[in-house]
C-alpha cells in the first residue's frame, strides 16, 4: 500500500508522463512535462527508488556542488502535482524520468499504485519518434489508445501497432489491464535533425494535450523558440543541396497525403485553441530513438568525420510506408 502524506485531495486528476530515452526523440516529450512542471510550479511529492530500476552504468549519477558541499543526483523518476486554475480547475500529476533499465512491470505497477491512491481518472503518456516528416510543416501528432470506447469518445486511434516497444507502450498496456483509461500522444520528429531540443515538437504535444484534457496551457517562450529552431534548421539544410532536395521531396509527399485534411476539423481545432488562449488573457542503445517502424535511427545533420550521410528517399504518398505511431 502506498501512503501519501502532505498531498491534498486532488480535483479531477490526470496523470501526464514522459520518459527520456528511446521514446523521446529530440527530448520533445520529456521537455513538455518539464514545461508543465515549470509553468505551474510543480511540487515533487514522490520519487521511485533508483536502485530498483536503473543500471547506473547506462544512466550514471551526476555530482554537483551546493554551498561548497559535493552532492549526487541519482537517475530516477519523480512525481509532482500542479493545480490548473480557471473556470474548471483540475490537478495534473506529472511523471518525469528516464526509461528504466530493468523490472518494467514492477515500475508500471508502482506508478499505477500512485495513480490509484490519488484518484487519477486518466493517464496520458507523451512520446516522440523519428519519422519521414519535414521540419517545415506542422508536427504530426497521433493519439492512440487500447480502449475502443475511449477512442470513440476522444477521437483517438485504436492502436494496431506491432513491433518493438518502449516504456510508453508498456505503461499504456499496464493501464489497460488495470482498468485505468490511458492515452498515448506521439510527436513525429524529422529523423534528419533528431538532436535535442525540438521546441516545435514539444509545443505540438502540449497543444494536443490541451485539446485532450481541456485545459489552457501557457506556452511561455516556446513559440519563439520553435520559430528560431525552424530558422536554424532551414539554414543547415540550405548549406547542402542534397539535404535541401530531400526536404523538398518530404514536403511534397506530406502535402499530397494530407491535402484533404487541410480544412474541417483541423481548422476548427486551431480556432478553438485561439479563442481559449485569448479568453480572459488569462533505450536499446544510448542516443537511439523509436521510429515509425519501431527501429532505431540517428540524425543526418550531425557532423560526421567520414562525410555527411545520404538521407533515404521518402516513401511515395499512399504507400504502406507512411508514418504510424507506436502504442
PDB file of C-alpha atoms in Angstrom:
ATOM      1  CA  UNK A   1       0.000   0.000   0.000  1.00  0.00           C
ATOM      2  CA  UNK A   2       1.319   3.428  -0.990  1.00  0.00           C
ATOM      3  CA  UNK A   3       0.634   6.066   1.642  1.00  0.00           C
ATOM      4  CA  UNK A   4       0.906   9.690   0.620  1.00  0.00           C
ATOM      5  CA  UNK A   5       1.326  12.351   3.256  1.00  0.00           C
ATOM      6  CA  UNK A   6       1.115  16.054   2.533  1.00  0.00           C
ATOM      7  CA  UNK A   7      -0.677  15.607  -0.809  1.00  0.00           C
ATOM      8  CA  UNK A   8      -4.066  17.358  -0.768  1.00  0.00           C
ATOM      9  CA  UNK A   9      -7.194  15.776  -2.198  1.00  0.00           C
ATOM     10  CA  UNK A  10      -6.969  16.307  -5.949  1.00  0.00           C
ATOM     11  CA  UNK A  11      -9.620  17.658  -8.300  1.00  0.00           C
ATOM     12  CA  UNK A  12     -10.326  15.611 -11.475  1.00  0.00           C
ATOM     13  CA  UNK A  13      -6.679  14.494 -11.583  1.00  0.00           C
ATOM     14  CA  UNK A  14      -4.967  13.477 -14.828  1.00  0.00           C
ATOM     15  CA  UNK A  15      -1.555  11.808 -14.814  1.00  0.00           C
ATOM     16  CA  UNK A  16       0.794  13.072 -17.551  1.00  0.00           C
ATOM     17  CA  UNK A  17       4.011  11.093 -18.014  1.00  0.00           C
ATOM     18  CA  UNK A  18       7.115  11.206 -20.215  1.00  0.00           C
ATOM     19  CA  UNK A  19      10.406   9.344 -20.124  1.00  0.00           C
ATOM     20  CA  UNK A  20      13.791  10.209 -21.550  1.00  0.00           C
ATOM     21  CA  UNK A  21      15.376   7.681 -23.872  1.00  0.00           C
ATOM     22  CA  UNK A  22      14.085   5.562 -26.732  1.00  0.00           C
ATOM     23  CA  UNK A  23      10.558   7.037 -26.509  1.00  0.00           C
ATOM     24  CA  UNK A  24      11.758  10.655 -26.554  1.00  0.00           C
ATOM     25  CA  UNK A  25      13.211  11.748 -29.904  1.00  0.00           C
ATOM     26  CA  UNK A  26      14.550  15.288 -29.683  1.00  0.00           C
ATOM     27  CA  UNK A  27      13.687  15.241 -25.951  1.00  0.00           C
ATOM     28  CA  UNK A  28      10.305  16.557 -27.109  1.00  0.00           C
ATOM     29  CA  UNK A  29       8.129  14.591 -24.665  1.00  0.00           C
ATOM     30  CA  UNK A  30      10.222  14.960 -21.508  1.00  0.00           C
ATOM     31  CA  UNK A  31      10.639  18.678 -22.235  1.00  0.00           C
ATOM     32  CA  UNK A  32       6.845  19.018 -22.498  1.00  0.00           C
ATOM     33  CA  UNK A  33       6.327  17.603 -18.986  1.00  0.00           C
ATOM     34  CA  UNK A  34       9.216  19.715 -17.675  1.00  0.00           C
ATOM     35  CA  UNK A  35       7.485  22.770 -19.178  1.00  0.00           C
ATOM     36  CA  UNK A  36       4.239  21.966 -17.348  1.00  0.00           C
ATOM     37  CA  UNK A  37       6.139  21.463 -14.101  1.00  0.00           C
ATOM     38  CA  UNK A  38       7.969  24.782 -14.510  1.00  0.00           C
ATOM     39  CA  UNK A  39       4.994  26.891 -15.640  1.00  0.00           C
ATOM     40  CA  UNK A  40       2.725  25.671 -12.852  1.00  0.00           C
ATOM     41  CA  UNK A  41       5.450  25.353 -10.192  1.00  0.00           C
ATOM     42  CA  UNK A  42       5.001  21.669  -9.520  1.00  0.00           C
ATOM     43  CA  UNK A  43       5.775  20.238  -6.104  1.00  0.00           C
ATOM     44  CA  UNK A  44       7.582  16.888  -6.060  1.00  0.00           C
ATOM     45  CA  UNK A  45       5.884  14.503  -3.619  1.00  0.00           C
ATOM     46  CA  UNK A  46       7.477  11.168  -4.526  1.00  0.00           C
ATOM     47  CA  UNK A  47      10.473   9.622  -6.285  1.00  0.00           C
ATOM     48  CA  UNK A  48      10.956   5.975  -7.201  1.00  0.00           C
ATOM     49  CA  UNK A  49      13.926   4.144  -5.711  1.00  0.00           C
ATOM     50  CA  UNK A  50      16.665   4.378  -8.346  1.00  0.00           C
ATOM     51  CA  UNK A  51      18.254   1.130  -7.106  1.00  0.00           C
ATOM     52  CA  UNK A  52      15.163  -0.801  -8.188  1.00  0.00           C
ATOM     53  CA  UNK A  53      15.003   0.223 -11.830  1.00  0.00           C
ATOM     54  CA  UNK A  54      18.227   1.726 -13.202  1.00  0.00           C
ATOM     55  CA  UNK A  55      21.583   0.416 -14.346  1.00  0.00           C
ATOM     56  CA  UNK A  56      23.961   3.156 -13.228  1.00  0.00           C
ATOM     57  CA  UNK A  57      26.495   2.211 -15.912  1.00  0.00           C
ATOM     58  CA  UNK A  58      23.848   3.110 -18.502  1.00  0.00           C
ATOM     59  CA  UNK A  59      22.311   6.109 -16.707  1.00  0.00           C
ATOM     60  CA  UNK A  60      25.060   7.470 -14.497  1.00  0.00           C
ATOM     61  CA  UNK A  61      24.525   9.642 -11.413  1.00  0.00           C
ATOM     62  CA  UNK A  62      25.857  13.202 -11.558  1.00  0.00           C
ATOM     63  CA  UNK A  63      27.926  15.068  -8.994  1.00  0.00           C
ATOM     64  CA  UNK A  64      27.295  18.734  -8.215  1.00  0.00           C
ATOM     65  CA  UNK A  65      28.317  21.328  -5.643  1.00  0.00           C
ATOM     66  CA  UNK A  66      25.816  23.004  -3.341  1.00  0.00           C
ATOM     67  CA  UNK A  67      27.056  25.564  -0.819  1.00  0.00           C
ATOM     68  CA  UNK A  68      30.521  24.057  -1.119  1.00  0.00           C
ATOM     69  CA  UNK A  69      29.278  20.519  -0.451  1.00  0.00           C
ATOM     70  CA  UNK A  70      29.511  17.754  -3.051  1.00  0.00           C
ATOM     71  CA  UNK A  71      26.204  16.004  -3.679  1.00  0.00           C
ATOM     72  CA  UNK A  72      24.984  13.301  -6.052  1.00  0.00           C
ATOM     73  CA  UNK A  73      21.801  13.242  -8.094  1.00  0.00           C
ATOM     74  CA  UNK A  74      20.668   9.734  -8.952  1.00  0.00           C
ATOM     75  CA  UNK A  75      18.752   8.951 -12.153  1.00  0.00           C
ATOM     76  CA  UNK A  76      15.153   8.196 -11.234  1.00  0.00           C
ATOM     77  CA  UNK A  77      11.509   9.008 -11.911  1.00  0.00           C
ATOM     78  CA  UNK A  78       9.810  11.751  -9.891  1.00  0.00           C
ATOM     79  CA  UNK A  79       6.156  12.631  -9.412  1.00  0.00           C
ATOM     80  CA  UNK A  80       4.883  16.152  -8.834  1.00  0.00           C
ATOM     81  CA  UNK A  81       1.442  17.716  -8.667  1.00  0.00           C
ATOM     82  CA  UNK A  82       0.225  21.002 -10.128  1.00  0.00           C
ATOM     83  CA  UNK A  83      -3.096  22.808  -9.812  1.00  0.00           C
ATOM     84  CA  UNK A  84      -4.576  24.211 -13.035  1.00  0.00           C
ATOM     85  CA  UNK A  85      -6.907  27.117 -12.318  1.00  0.00           C
ATOM     86  CA  UNK A  86      -9.692  28.587 -14.422  1.00  0.00           C
ATOM     87  CA  UNK A  87     -13.423  28.022 -14.683  1.00  0.00           C
ATOM     88  CA  UNK A  88     -12.953  24.272 -14.275  1.00  0.00           C
ATOM     89  CA  UNK A  89      -9.886  23.759 -12.052  1.00  0.00           C
ATOM     90  CA  UNK A  90      -8.209  20.391 -12.113  1.00  0.00           C
ATOM     91  CA  UNK A  91      -4.959  18.830 -10.966  1.00  0.00           C
ATOM     92  CA  UNK A  92      -2.205  17.228 -13.012  1.00  0.00           C
ATOM     93  CA  UNK A  93       0.082  14.537 -11.625  1.00  0.00           C
ATOM     94  CA  UNK A  94       3.317  14.897 -13.594  1.00  0.00           C
ATOM     95  CA  UNK A  95       5.596  11.873 -14.007  1.00  0.00           C
ATOM     96  CA  UNK A  96       9.029  12.615 -15.404  1.00  0.00           C
ATOM     97  CA  UNK A  97      12.045  10.375 -15.507  1.00  0.00           C
ATOM     98  CA  UNK A  98      14.222   8.065 -17.556  1.00  0.00           C
ATOM     99  CA  UNK A  99      13.125   4.870 -19.248  1.00  0.00           C
ATOM    100  CA  UNK A 100      14.027   2.186 -16.674  1.00  0.00           C
ATOM    101  CA  UNK A 101      16.786  -0.335 -17.337  1.00  0.00           C
ATOM    102  CA  UNK A 102      15.012  -3.251 -15.646  1.00  0.00           C
ATOM    103  CA  UNK A 103      11.857  -4.521 -13.890  1.00  0.00           C
ATOM    104  CA  UNK A 104       9.460  -2.681 -16.176  1.00  0.00           C
ATOM    105  CA  UNK A 105       6.360  -4.446 -14.873  1.00  0.00           C
ATOM    106  CA  UNK A 106       7.162  -3.503 -11.280  1.00  0.00           C
ATOM    107  CA  UNK A 107       7.921   0.045 -12.431  1.00  0.00           C
ATOM    108  CA  UNK A 108       4.499   0.364 -14.074  1.00  0.00           C
ATOM    109  CA  UNK A 109       2.738  -1.230 -11.109  1.00  0.00           C
ATOM    110  CA  UNK A 110       4.341   1.297  -8.769  1.00  0.00           C
ATOM    111  CA  UNK A 111       3.182   4.206 -10.934  1.00  0.00           C
ATOM    112  CA  UNK A 112      -0.309   2.701 -11.096  1.00  0.00           C
ATOM    113  CA  UNK A 113      -0.284   2.434  -7.300  1.00  0.00           C
ATOM    114  CA  UNK A 114       0.230   6.189  -7.097  1.00  0.00           C
ATOM    115  CA  UNK A 115      -2.489   6.743  -9.700  1.00  0.00           C
ATOM    116  CA  UNK A 116      -4.936   4.644  -7.662  1.00  0.00           C
ATOM    117  CA  UNK A 117      -4.166   6.395  -4.374  1.00  0.00           C
ATOM    118  CA  UNK A 118      -4.512   9.833  -5.974  1.00  0.00           C
ATOM    119  CA  UNK A 119      -7.773   9.034  -7.756  1.00  0.00           C
ATOM    120  CA  UNK A 120      -6.340   9.588 -11.232  1.00  0.00           C
ATOM    121  CA  UNK A 121      -9.090   9.424 -13.863  1.00  0.00           C
ATOM    122  CA  UNK A 122      -6.927   9.377 -16.986  1.00  0.00           C
ATOM    123  CA  UNK A 123      -3.277   8.627 -17.795  1.00  0.00           C
ATOM    124  CA  UNK A 124      -1.694  10.448 -20.743  1.00  0.00           C
ATOM    125  CA  UNK A 125       1.772   9.289 -21.785  1.00  0.00           C
ATOM    126  CA  UNK A 126       3.776  11.523 -24.123  1.00  0.00           C
ATOM    127  CA  UNK A 127       6.299  10.188 -26.611  1.00  0.00           C
ATOM    128  CA  UNK A 128       8.254  11.225 -29.690  1.00  0.00           C
ATOM    129  CA  UNK A 129       9.570   9.111 -32.536  1.00  0.00           C
ATOM    130  CA  UNK A 130      11.710   9.718 -35.599  1.00  0.00           C
ATOM    131  CA  UNK A 131       9.817   9.834 -38.886  1.00  0.00           C
ATOM    132  CA  UNK A 132       9.859  10.902 -42.525  1.00  0.00           C
ATOM    133  CA  UNK A 133       8.371  14.302 -41.800  1.00  0.00           C
ATOM    134  CA  UNK A 134       9.688  17.697 -42.979  1.00  0.00           C
ATOM    135  CA  UNK A 135      10.649  20.256 -40.348  1.00  0.00           C
ATOM    136  CA  UNK A 136       8.860  22.961 -42.358  1.00  0.00           C
ATOM    137  CA  UNK A 137       5.372  21.540 -41.816  1.00  0.00           C
ATOM    138  CA  UNK A 138       3.225  21.212 -38.673  1.00  0.00           C
ATOM    139  CA  UNK A 139       4.415  18.409 -36.413  1.00  0.00           C
ATOM    140  CA  UNK A 140       2.236  15.299 -36.829  1.00  0.00           C
ATOM    141  CA  UNK A 141       0.715  14.246 -33.502  1.00  0.00           C
ATOM    142  CA  UNK A 142      -1.058  10.915 -33.212  1.00  0.00           C
ATOM    143  CA  UNK A 143      -3.216   9.968 -30.259  1.00  0.00           C
ATOM    144  CA  UNK A 144      -3.682   6.254 -29.584  1.00  0.00           C
ATOM    145  CA  UNK A 145      -5.417   4.085 -27.019  1.00  0.00           C
ATOM    146  CA  UNK A 146      -6.152   0.404 -26.483  1.00  0.00           C
ATOM    147  CA  UNK A 147      -9.691   1.220 -25.311  1.00  0.00           C
ATOM    148  CA  UNK A 148     -12.262   1.225 -28.172  1.00  0.00           C
ATOM    149  CA  UNK A 149     -14.767   3.300 -26.153  1.00  0.00           C
ATOM    150  CA  UNK A 150     -12.119   5.869 -25.250  1.00  0.00           C
ATOM    151  CA  UNK A 151     -11.040   6.016 -28.879  1.00  0.00           C
ATOM    152  CA  UNK A 152     -14.579   6.916 -29.945  1.00  0.00           C
ATOM    153  CA  UNK A 153     -15.197   9.433 -27.161  1.00  0.00           C
ATOM    154  CA  UNK A 154     -11.890  11.288 -27.531  1.00  0.00           C
ATOM    155  CA  UNK A 155     -11.455  10.977 -31.308  1.00  0.00           C
ATOM    156  CA  UNK A 156      -8.323   8.810 -30.992  1.00  0.00           C
ATOM    157  CA  UNK A 157      -6.899   5.924 -32.966  1.00  0.00           C
ATOM    158  CA  UNK A 158      -7.293   2.433 -31.573  1.00  0.00           C
ATOM    159  CA  UNK A 159      -3.718   1.204 -31.650  1.00  0.00           C
ATOM    160  CA  UNK A 160      -2.825  -1.595 -34.057  1.00  0.00           C
ATOM    161  CA  UNK A 161       0.949  -1.279 -33.654  1.00  0.00           C
ATOM    162  CA  UNK A 162       3.054  -4.449 -33.616  1.00  0.00           C
ATOM    163  CA  UNK A 163       6.805  -4.440 -33.046  1.00  0.00           C
ATOM    164  CA  UNK A 164       9.430  -3.263 -30.546  1.00  0.00           C
ATOM    165  CA  UNK A 165       8.076  -1.052 -27.798  1.00  0.00           C
ATOM    166  CA  UNK A 166       9.380   1.172 -25.031  1.00  0.00           C
ATOM    167  CA  UNK A 167       8.157   2.083 -21.587  1.00  0.00           C
ATOM    168  CA  UNK A 168       5.413   4.265 -23.117  1.00  0.00           C
ATOM    169  CA  UNK A 169       3.779   1.265 -24.769  1.00  0.00           C
ATOM    170  CA  UNK A 170       4.283  -0.955 -21.716  1.00  0.00           C
ATOM    171  CA  UNK A 171       2.773   1.620 -19.331  1.00  0.00           C
ATOM    172  CA  UNK A 172      -0.238   2.141 -21.580  1.00  0.00           C
ATOM    173  CA  UNK A 173      -0.844  -1.602 -21.720  1.00  0.00           C
ATOM    174  CA  UNK A 174      -0.450  -1.876 -17.929  1.00  0.00           C
ATOM    175  CA  UNK A 175      -3.091   0.842 -17.511  1.00  0.00           C
ATOM    176  CA  UNK A 176      -5.452  -1.045 -19.829  1.00  0.00           C
ATOM    177  CA  UNK A 177      -5.101  -4.268 -17.820  1.00  0.00           C
ATOM    178  CA  UNK A 178      -5.633  -2.317 -14.578  1.00  0.00           C
ATOM    179  CA  UNK A 179      -8.810  -0.694 -15.913  1.00  0.00           C
ATOM    180  CA  UNK A 180      -7.298   2.820 -15.957  1.00  0.00           C
ATOM    181  CA  UNK A 181      -8.150   4.872 -19.079  1.00  0.00           C
ATOM    182  CA  UNK A 182      -4.885   5.637 -20.887  1.00  0.00           C
ATOM    183  CA  UNK A 183      -3.846   7.567 -23.973  1.00  0.00           C
ATOM    184  CA  UNK A 184      -0.503   7.943 -25.726  1.00  0.00           C
ATOM    185  CA  UNK A 185       0.318  11.108 -27.676  1.00  0.00           C
ATOM    186  CA  UNK A 186       3.190  10.747 -30.149  1.00  0.00           C
ATOM    187  CA  UNK A 187       5.043  13.525 -31.966  1.00  0.00           C
ATOM    188  CA  UNK A 188       6.879  12.715 -35.198  1.00  0.00           C
ATOM    189  CA  UNK A 189      10.333  14.323 -35.225  1.00  0.00           C
ATOM    190  CA  UNK A 190      12.301  14.718 -38.505  1.00  0.00           C
ATOM    191  CA  UNK A 191      14.868  11.910 -38.488  1.00  0.00           C
ATOM    192  CA  UNK A 192      17.429  14.097 -40.278  1.00  0.00           C
ATOM    193  CA  UNK A 193      17.552  16.561 -37.385  1.00  0.00           C
ATOM    194  CA  UNK A 194      16.886  14.470 -34.302  1.00  0.00           C
ATOM    195  CA  UNK A 195      19.233  16.057 -31.777  1.00  0.00           C
ATOM    196  CA  UNK A 196      17.546  17.950 -28.917  1.00  0.00           C
ATOM    197  CA  UNK A 197      16.000  20.280 -28.246  1.00  0.00           C
ATOM    198  CA  UNK A 198      12.994  20.340 -30.567  1.00  0.00           C
ATOM    199  CA  UNK A 199      10.702  23.088 -29.230  1.00  0.00           C
ATOM    200  CA  UNK A 200       8.399  22.791 -32.239  1.00  0.00           C
ATOM    201  CA  UNK A 201       7.576  19.160 -31.398  1.00  0.00           C
ATOM    202  CA  UNK A 202       7.288  19.983 -27.689  1.00  0.00           C
ATOM    203  CA  UNK A 203       4.787  22.743 -28.432  1.00  0.00           C
ATOM    204  CA  UNK A 204       2.775  20.452 -30.720  1.00  0.00           C
ATOM    205  CA  UNK A 205       2.497  17.850 -27.948  1.00  0.00           C
ATOM    206  CA  UNK A 206       1.327  20.491 -25.475  1.00  0.00           C
ATOM    207  CA  UNK A 207      -1.267  21.807 -27.932  1.00  0.00           C
ATOM    208  CA  UNK A 208      -2.667  18.305 -28.433  1.00  0.00           C
ATOM    209  CA  UNK A 209      -2.651  17.673 -24.674  1.00  0.00           C
ATOM    210  CA  UNK A 210      -4.511  20.945 -24.179  1.00  0.00           C
ATOM    211  CA  UNK A 211      -7.244  19.783 -26.543  1.00  0.00           C
ATOM    212  CA  UNK A 212      -7.405  16.329 -24.965  1.00  0.00           C
ATOM    213  CA  UNK A 213      -7.818  17.329 -21.310  1.00  0.00           C
ATOM    214  CA  UNK A 214      -9.494  20.707 -21.937  1.00  0.00           C
ATOM    215  CA  UNK A 215      -7.099  22.987 -20.074  1.00  0.00           C
ATOM    216  CA  UNK A 216      -5.295  26.120 -21.177  1.00  0.00           C
ATOM    217  CA  UNK A 217      -1.550  25.513 -21.147  1.00  0.00           C
ATOM    218  CA  UNK A 218       0.693  28.612 -21.052  1.00  0.00           C
ATOM    219  CA  UNK A 219       3.376  28.214 -23.711  1.00  0.00           C
ATOM    220  CA  UNK A 220       5.779  30.877 -22.452  1.00  0.00           C
ATOM    221  CA  UNK A 221       8.739  31.237 -24.817  1.00  0.00           C
ATOM    222  CA  UNK A 222       8.051  28.023 -26.735  1.00  0.00           C
ATOM    223  CA  UNK A 223       6.520  29.710 -29.828  1.00  0.00           C
ATOM    224  CA  UNK A 224       9.566  31.971 -30.202  1.00  0.00           C
ATOM    225  CA  UNK A 225      11.932  29.057 -29.574  1.00  0.00           C
ATOM    226  CA  UNK A 226      10.094  26.970 -32.179  1.00  0.00           C
ATOM    227  CA  UNK A 227      10.446  29.712 -34.804  1.00  0.00           C
ATOM    228  CA  UNK A 228      14.146  30.104 -34.029  1.00  0.00           C
ATOM    229  CA  UNK A 229      14.627  26.332 -34.244  1.00  0.00           C
ATOM    230  CA  UNK A 230      12.995  26.173 -37.672  1.00  0.00           C
ATOM    231  CA  UNK A 231      15.091  29.068 -38.969  1.00  0.00           C
ATOM    232  CA  UNK A 232      18.207  27.318 -37.739  1.00  0.00           C
ATOM    233  CA  UNK A 233      17.299  24.038 -39.434  1.00  0.00           C
ATOM    234  CA  UNK A 234      16.414  25.946 -42.627  1.00  0.00           C
ATOM    235  CA  UNK A 235      19.908  27.378 -42.643  1.00  0.00           C
ATOM    236  CA  UNK A 236      21.551  23.997 -42.039  1.00  0.00           C
ATOM    237  CA  UNK A 237      19.541  22.363 -44.817  1.00  0.00           C
ATOM    238  CA  UNK A 238      20.285  25.191 -47.243  1.00  0.00           C
ATOM    239  CA  UNK A 239      24.017  24.543 -46.869  1.00  0.00           C
ATOM    240  CA  UNK A 240      23.651  21.136 -48.527  1.00  0.00           C
ATOM    241  CA  UNK A 241      21.782  20.930 -51.834  1.00  0.00           C
ATOM    242  CA  UNK A 242      21.170  17.204 -51.405  1.00  0.00           C
ATOM    243  CA  UNK A 243      19.533  17.697 -47.996  1.00  0.00           C
ATOM    244  CA  UNK A 244      17.506  20.646 -49.319  1.00  0.00           C
ATOM    245  CA  UNK A 245      16.251  18.464 -52.183  1.00  0.00           C
ATOM    246  CA  UNK A 246      15.376  15.709 -49.737  1.00  0.00           C
ATOM    247  CA  UNK A 247      13.401  18.100 -47.525  1.00  0.00           C
ATOM    248  CA  UNK A 248      11.512  19.337 -50.587  1.00  0.00           C
ATOM    249  CA  UNK A 249      10.573  15.762 -51.522  1.00  0.00           C
ATOM    250  CA  UNK A 250       9.289  15.199 -47.973  1.00  0.00           C
ATOM    251  CA  UNK A 251       7.216  18.388 -48.237  1.00  0.00           C
ATOM    252  CA  UNK A 252       5.648  17.238 -51.494  1.00  0.00           C
ATOM    253  CA  UNK A 253       4.850  13.807 -50.085  1.00  0.00           C
ATOM    254  CA  UNK A 254       3.342  15.313 -46.933  1.00  0.00           C
ATOM    255  CA  UNK A 255       1.282  17.932 -48.778  1.00  0.00           C
ATOM    256  CA  UNK A 256      -0.100  15.381 -51.214  1.00  0.00           C
ATOM    257  CA  UNK A 257      -1.027  12.915 -48.483  1.00  0.00           C
ATOM    258  CA  UNK A 258      -2.697  15.481 -46.219  1.00  0.00           C
ATOM    259  CA  UNK A 259      -4.402  17.747 -48.737  1.00  0.00           C
ATOM    260  CA  UNK A 260      -7.957  16.615 -47.841  1.00  0.00           C
ATOM    261  CA  UNK A 261      -7.206  17.304 -44.144  1.00  0.00           C
ATOM    262  CA  UNK A 262      -6.319  20.961 -44.654  1.00  0.00           C
ATOM    263  CA  UNK A 263      -9.804  22.043 -43.617  1.00  0.00           C
ATOM    264  CA  UNK A 264     -12.643  20.953 -41.371  1.00  0.00           C
ATOM    265  CA  UNK A 265     -11.628  19.520 -38.004  1.00  0.00           C
ATOM    266  CA  UNK A 266      -8.005  20.738 -38.162  1.00  0.00           C
ATOM    267  CA  UNK A 267      -9.070  24.363 -38.749  1.00  0.00           C
ATOM    268  CA  UNK A 268     -11.801  24.096 -36.099  1.00  0.00           C
ATOM    269  CA  UNK A 269      -9.292  22.851 -33.516  1.00  0.00           C
ATOM    270  CA  UNK A 270      -6.911  25.707 -34.232  1.00  0.00           C
ATOM    271  CA  UNK A 271      -9.722  28.267 -33.982  1.00  0.00           C
ATOM    272  CA  UNK A 272     -10.930  26.832 -30.661  1.00  0.00           C
ATOM    273  CA  UNK A 273      -7.374  26.925 -29.328  1.00  0.00           C
ATOM    274  CA  UNK A 274      -7.010  30.549 -30.420  1.00  0.00           C
ATOM    275  CA  UNK A 275     -10.223  31.517 -28.606  1.00  0.00           C
ATOM    276  CA  UNK A 276      -9.185  29.599 -25.492  1.00  0.00           C
ATOM    277  CA  UNK A 277      -5.785  31.310 -25.336  1.00  0.00           C
ATOM    278  CA  UNK A 278      -7.284  34.789 -25.752  1.00  0.00           C
ATOM    279  CA  UNK A 279     -10.245  34.298 -23.419  1.00  0.00           C
ATOM    280  CA  UNK A 280      -9.616  36.338 -20.290  1.00  0.00           C
ATOM    281  CA  UNK A 281      -5.941  36.925 -21.146  1.00  0.00           C
ATOM    282  CA  UNK A 282      -5.579  34.893 -18.634  1.00  0.00           C
ATOM    283  CA  UNK A 283      16.989   2.658 -24.703  1.00  0.00           C
ATOM    284  CA  UNK A 284      18.347  -0.285 -26.898  1.00  0.00           C
ATOM    285  CA  UNK A 285      21.443   1.885 -27.496  1.00  0.00           C
ATOM    286  CA  UNK A 286      22.329   5.239 -25.942  1.00  0.00           C
ATOM    287  CA  UNK A 287      21.122   8.053 -28.206  1.00  0.00           C
ATOM    288  CA  UNK A 288      18.773   5.835 -30.227  1.00  0.00           C
ATOM    289  CA  UNK A 289      15.099   6.661 -30.546  1.00  0.00           C
ATOM    290  CA  UNK A 290      11.923   4.972 -31.668  1.00  0.00           C
ATOM    291  CA  UNK A 291      10.965   5.328 -35.318  1.00  0.00           C
ATOM    292  CA  UNK A 292       7.659   4.807 -37.084  1.00  0.00           C
ATOM    293  CA  UNK A 293       8.597   1.179 -37.780  1.00  0.00           C
ATOM    294  CA  UNK A 294       9.970   0.527 -34.295  1.00  0.00           C
ATOM    295  CA  UNK A 295      13.651   0.552 -35.278  1.00  0.00           C
ATOM    296  CA  UNK A 296      16.448   2.885 -34.175  1.00  0.00           C
ATOM    297  CA  UNK A 297      17.741   5.835 -36.156  1.00  0.00           C
ATOM    298  CA  UNK A 298      20.229   8.692 -35.859  1.00  0.00           C
ATOM    299  CA  UNK A 299      20.434  12.236 -37.176  1.00  0.00           C
ATOM    300  CA  UNK A 300      21.660  13.105 -40.668  1.00  0.00           C
ATOM    301  CA  UNK A 301      22.573  16.719 -39.926  1.00  0.00           C
ATOM    302  CA  UNK A 302      25.272  15.878 -37.416  1.00  0.00           C
ATOM    303  CA  UNK A 303      28.949  16.356 -38.126  1.00  0.00           C
ATOM    304  CA  UNK A 304      30.433  13.137 -39.448  1.00  0.00           C
ATOM    305  CA  UNK A 305      34.205  12.647 -39.855  1.00  0.00           C
ATOM    306  CA  UNK A 306      33.599  10.357 -42.819  1.00  0.00           C
ATOM    307  CA  UNK A 307      31.289  12.771 -44.557  1.00  0.00           C
ATOM    308  CA  UNK A 308      27.554  13.510 -44.435  1.00  0.00           C
ATOM    309  CA  UNK A 309      25.305  10.504 -44.768  1.00  0.00           C
ATOM    310  CA  UNK A 310      22.894  10.394 -47.661  1.00  0.00           C
ATOM    311  CA  UNK A 311      19.323  10.514 -46.308  1.00  0.00           C
ATOM    312  CA  UNK A 312      16.985   7.768 -47.511  1.00  0.00           C
ATOM    313  CA  UNK A 313      14.340   8.600 -50.083  1.00  0.00           C
ATOM    314  CA  UNK A 314      10.912   9.308 -48.586  1.00  0.00           C
ATOM    315  CA  UNK A 315       8.023   6.925 -49.262  1.00  0.00           C
ATOM    316  CA  UNK A 316       5.651   7.796 -52.058  1.00  0.00           C
ATOM    317  CA  UNK A 317       2.264   9.138 -50.948  1.00  0.00           C
ATOM    318  CA  UNK A 318      -0.313   6.430 -50.462  1.00  0.00           C
ATOM    319  CA  UNK A 319       2.130   3.594 -49.812  1.00  0.00           C
ATOM    320  CA  UNK A 320       2.195   1.441 -46.683  1.00  0.00           C
ATOM    321  CA  UNK A 321       5.368   3.192 -45.517  1.00  0.00           C
ATOM    322  CA  UNK A 322       3.548   6.330 -44.376  1.00  0.00           C
ATOM    323  CA  UNK A 323       4.023   7.337 -40.728  1.00  0.00           C
ATOM    324  CA  UNK A 324       2.458   5.332 -37.985  1.00  0.00           C
ATOM    325  CA  UNK A 325       2.831   5.657 -34.245  1.00  0.00           C
ATOM    326  CA  UNK A 326       3.742   3.152 -31.620  1.00  0.00           C
ATOM    327  CA  UNK A 327       1.213   2.206 -28.980  1.00  0.00           C
TER     328      UNK A 327
END
